[in-house]
Coordinates of C-alpha atoms in Angstrom, one line a residue:
M1 CA 63.1 90.4 26.1
N2 CA 66.4 92.2 25.2
G3 CA 67.5 94.2 28.2
V4 CA 66.1 95.5 31.6
T5 CA 63.9 98.3 32.7
I6 CA 65.2 101.6 34.0
G7 CA 64.4 100.5 37.6
Q8 CA 66.3 97.3 37.2
A9 CA 69.2 99.1 35.5
A10 CA 69.4 101.6 38.4
A11 CA 69.3 98.8 41.0
F12 CA 72.0 96.8 39.2
V13 CA 74.3 99.8 38.9
G14 CA 73.6 101.0 42.4
V15 CA 72.0 104.4 41.7
T16 CA 68.5 105.8 41.7
V17 CA 66.1 106.0 38.8
K18 CA 66.3 109.8 39.2
T19 CA 70.1 109.6 38.8
V20 CA 69.8 107.5 35.6
R21 CA 67.4 110.1 34.2
H22 CA 69.8 112.9 35.2
Y23 CA 72.6 111.1 33.4
H24 CA 70.4 110.9 30.3
K25 CA 69.6 114.6 30.6
L26 CA 73.3 115.5 30.7
G27 CA 74.1 113.3 27.8
L28 CA 76.4 111.0 29.8
V29 CA 74.4 107.9 28.9
K30 CA 72.3 107.6 25.7
E31 CA 68.6 106.8 26.4
P32 CA 67.7 103.5 24.8
E33 CA 64.9 103.2 22.3
R34 CA 61.5 101.8 23.5
D35 CA 60.6 98.3 22.7
G36 CA 57.3 97.1 21.2
S37 CA 55.6 97.3 24.6
G38 CA 56.7 101.0 25.0
Y39 CA 59.4 100.3 27.6
R40 CA 63.0 101.4 27.4
R41 CA 65.3 98.4 27.7
Y42 CA 68.8 98.8 29.0
G43 CA 71.3 96.4 27.5
S44 CA 74.9 95.6 28.5
A45 CA 76.3 98.7 26.7
E46 CA 74.0 101.1 28.5
L47 CA 74.7 99.3 31.8
L48 CA 78.5 99.6 31.3
R49 CA 78.2 103.3 30.5
L50 CA 76.1 103.8 33.6
V51 CA 78.7 102.0 35.8
Q52 CA 81.5 104.1 34.3
A53 CA 79.6 107.3 34.9
R54 CA 78.6 106.3 38.4
T55 CA 82.2 105.3 39.3
L56 CA 83.7 108.6 38.0
A57 CA 81.0 110.6 39.8
A58 CA 81.7 108.7 43.0
A59 CA 85.5 109.5 42.6
G60 CA 84.7 113.2 42.6
V61 CA 84.8 113.9 38.9
P62 CA 82.4 116.8 38.2
L63 CA 79.4 115.6 36.1
A64 CA 80.2 118.2 33.5
D65 CA 83.5 116.5 32.8
I66 CA 82.4 112.9 32.8
G67 CA 81.0 112.8 29.3
S68 CA 84.3 113.9 27.7
L69 CA 86.2 111.5 29.9
L70 CA 84.1 108.5 28.8
D71 CA 84.7 109.5 25.2
A72 CA 88.4 110.2 25.5
D73 CA 91.2 108.1 24.2
P74 CA 93.4 106.3 26.9
A75 CA 96.1 109.1 27.0
L76 CA 93.6 111.9 27.4
F77 CA 91.6 109.8 29.9
A78 CA 94.8 109.3 32.1
A79 CA 95.7 113.0 31.9
A80 CA 92.2 114.0 32.8
L81 CA 92.1 111.7 35.8
A82 CA 95.5 113.1 37.0
D83 CA 93.9 116.6 36.9
V84 CA 90.9 115.3 38.8
E85 CA 93.3 113.7 41.4
R86 CA 95.1 117.1 41.8
R87 CA 91.9 118.9 42.4
L88 CA 90.7 116.3 44.8
T89 CA 94.0 116.5 46.7
E90 CA 93.6 120.3 47.0
R91 CA 90.0 119.8 48.2
I92 CA 91.1 117.2 50.8
E93 CA 93.8 119.6 52.1
E94 CA 91.2 122.4 52.4
L95 CA 88.9 120.1 54.3
I96 CA 91.7 119.0 56.6
A97 CA 92.5 122.6 57.3
R98 CA 88.8 123.3 58.1
R99 CA 88.7 120.3 60.4
D100 CA 91.8 121.5 62.2
T101 CA 90.2 124.9 62.6
L102 CA 87.1 123.2 64.1
H103 CA 89.4 121.3 66.5
R104 CA 91.1 124.6 67.5
L105 CA 87.7 126.2 68.1
A106 CA 87.2 123.8 70.9
D107 CA 90.1 125.7 72.5
G108 CA 89.1 129.3 72.0
D109 CA 92.8 130.5 72.1
R110 CA 94.0 128.3 69.4
A111 CA 91.3 129.3 67.0
L112 CA 92.7 132.8 66.7
L113 CA 96.3 132.6 67.9
P114 CA 99.3 130.4 67.1
D115 CA 100.4 127.8 69.5
R116 CA 103.3 130.0 70.7
A117 CA 100.9 132.6 71.9
V118 CA 98.8 130.1 73.7
V119 CA 101.8 128.7 75.5
L120 CA 102.7 132.3 76.6
L121 CA 99.2 132.9 77.9
E122 CA 99.4 129.7 79.9
R123 CA 102.8 130.8 81.3
M124 CA 101.2 134.1 82.4
S125 CA 98.5 132.1 84.3
G126 CA 101.3 130.0 85.9
L127 CA 103.1 133.2 86.9
G128 CA 100.1 134.4 88.9
F129 CA 98.5 136.8 86.4
P130 CA 94.7 137.0 87.1
A131 CA 92.4 135.2 84.7
E132 CA 90.8 138.5 83.6
E133 CA 94.2 139.9 82.8
V134 CA 95.1 136.9 80.7
A135 CA 91.8 137.1 78.9
A136 CA 92.4 140.8 78.2
T137 CA 95.9 140.0 77.0
R138 CA 94.5 137.3 74.7
E139 CA 92.1 139.8 73.1
G140 CA 94.9 142.3 72.6
W141 CA 97.1 139.7 71.0
V142 CA 94.3 138.7 68.6
L143 CA 94.0 142.3 67.6
A144 CA 97.8 142.7 67.2
R145 CA 98.1 139.7 65.1
A146 CA 95.3 140.9 62.8
L147 CA 96.6 144.5 62.5
V148 CA 100.3 143.8 62.3
P149 CA 100.7 140.2 61.3
E150 CA 104.3 140.6 59.9
G151 CA 105.6 141.6 63.4
F152 CA 103.6 139.4 65.6
D153 CA 106.0 136.5 65.7
D154 CA 108.9 138.7 66.8
F155 CA 106.5 140.3 69.4
L156 CA 105.9 136.9 70.9
T157 CA 109.6 136.3 71.1
H158 CA 110.1 139.5 73.0
V159 CA 107.2 138.7 75.4
G160 CA 108.6 135.3 76.1
H161 CA 112.0 136.7 77.0
A162 CA 110.4 139.3 79.2
L163 CA 108.4 136.7 81.1
D164 CA 111.8 135.1 82.1
D165 CA 112.7 138.3 84.0
P166 CA 111.3 138.4 87.6
R167 CA 111.5 142.2 87.6
F168 CA 109.3 142.5 84.5
V169 CA 106.8 140.1 85.9
A170 CA 106.7 141.9 89.2
L171 CA 106.1 145.3 87.5
S172 CA 103.4 143.8 85.3
R173 CA 101.6 142.4 88.2
R174 CA 101.9 145.7 90.0
A175 CA 100.4 147.4 87.0
I176 CA 97.5 145.0 87.2
E177 CA 96.9 145.9 90.8
A178 CA 97.0 149.6 89.8
T179 CA 93.9 149.2 87.6
A180 CA 91.9 149.4 90.9
W181 CA 93.5 152.7 91.9
E182 CA 92.0 156.1 91.5
P183 CA 93.3 158.0 88.4
D184 CA 94.9 160.6 90.6
D185 CA 96.7 158.2 92.9
P186 CA 100.3 159.4 93.3
R187 CA 101.5 155.9 93.2
L188 CA 100.7 155.8 89.5
A189 CA 103.4 158.2 88.6
E190 CA 105.9 156.2 90.6
L191 CA 104.9 153.0 89.0
A192 CA 104.9 154.5 85.5
T193 CA 108.5 155.8 86.1
A194 CA 109.6 152.3 87.3
I195 CA 108.1 150.6 84.3
A196 CA 109.5 153.1 81.8
D197 CA 112.9 152.9 83.4
H198 CA 112.8 149.1 83.2
F199 CA 112.1 149.3 79.5
L200 CA 114.9 151.8 78.9
A201 CA 117.3 149.6 80.8
N202 CA 116.3 146.5 78.9
P203 CA 116.1 147.3 75.2
A204 CA 114.9 143.8 74.4
H205 CA 111.9 144.3 76.6
L206 CA 111.2 147.7 75.1
K207 CA 110.6 146.0 71.8
I208 CA 107.3 144.8 73.3
V209 CA 106.2 148.4 73.1
T210 CA 108.0 149.5 69.9
G211 CA 108.1 146.3 67.9
L212 CA 104.6 146.3 66.5
Q213 CA 104.2 150.0 65.9
A214 CA 107.7 150.1 64.2
R215 CA 106.3 147.9 61.5
T216 CA 103.3 150.1 60.6
D217 CA 103.0 153.6 59.3
A218 CA 99.6 154.1 60.9
A219 CA 99.7 155.4 64.4
A220 CA 96.0 154.4 64.7
R221 CA 97.1 150.7 64.6
Y222 CA 99.5 151.2 67.5
H223 CA 96.8 152.9 69.6
L224 CA 94.2 150.3 68.9
I225 CA 96.6 147.6 70.1
A226 CA 98.4 149.4 73.0
H227 CA 95.2 151.0 74.4
H228 CA 92.9 148.0 73.9
G229 CA 90.4 147.7 76.7
E230 CA 91.2 150.9 78.4
E231 CA 88.4 153.1 79.8
Q232 CA 89.0 156.8 79.2
G233 CA 90.0 158.6 82.4
S234 CA 90.8 155.3 84.2
A235 CA 93.9 154.6 86.2
T236 CA 95.0 152.2 83.5
A237 CA 94.7 154.9 80.8
R238 CA 96.6 157.4 82.9
G239 CA 99.3 154.9 83.8
V240 CA 99.9 154.0 80.1
A241 CA 100.0 157.6 79.2
L242 CA 102.6 158.3 81.8
V243 CA 104.8 155.4 80.7
E244 CA 104.5 156.6 77.1
A245 CA 105.4 160.2 78.1
R246 CA 108.5 159.0 80.0
L247 CA 109.6 156.9 77.0
R248 CA 109.1 159.8 74.6
A249 CA 111.1 162.1 76.9
A250 CA 113.9 159.5 76.6
G251 CA 113.8 159.7 72.8
V252 CA 111.8 156.5 72.2
H253 CA 109.3 156.9 69.3
I254 CA 105.8 156.3 70.6
P255 CA 103.1 157.4 68.2
R256 CA 100.8 160.1 69.6
P257 CA 97.0 160.1 69.1
D258 CA 97.4 162.8 66.5
G259 CA 99.6 160.6 64.4
H260 CA 102.9 162.3 65.1

């Protein structure tokens, strides 16, 4: 008999019978005529076409494009393959980026923050900042990066320089201790003055406060970042308000809740 059955053809080519029939439905491979016994017999021409279609599909060529490729002249075939290669390369790069994101998700910080930020958070831990404060800082930075992405890199630079200053670190740790104080504790005013005076005496450190809000025309963004995690009426809220008031009195632009 001339040719093989569809089951044999599928086995020879390395696909399923369902795939062969799908290729027929799409017009990629012409369905052979039935023989005298009522069976469709696949000859060498059909098998070659099946191999070509299977190979292109396995290479990532969309099934909708395979028919035109098989019928194209050599020049068009080469150009079409180059286009498929370009699209596959883009897809590979996208998949690599997704894989890298999954890897970063294993480290929660790196999933949402750049490596520079993660290093600074680790430095804060090494400098004795409590774990809960580092976690709160992480959340604030994620928010800052999302709301003012164009200024975030410079912000990290300013933070890095400030962490090199023992006085800044000491005041920051003192501010953390103050979160446990009562809102009307007189020490809050003294600490707020010391913090504001430090910023005024160190303009580079002051950019930690002004850098992000200077790049946005929306006061709401500044307040979402600067007051993240505060509880209304808490010692933290009062302390930040006192620092901001002192800086405003010195002529530093700090947006107010009313947008002015």
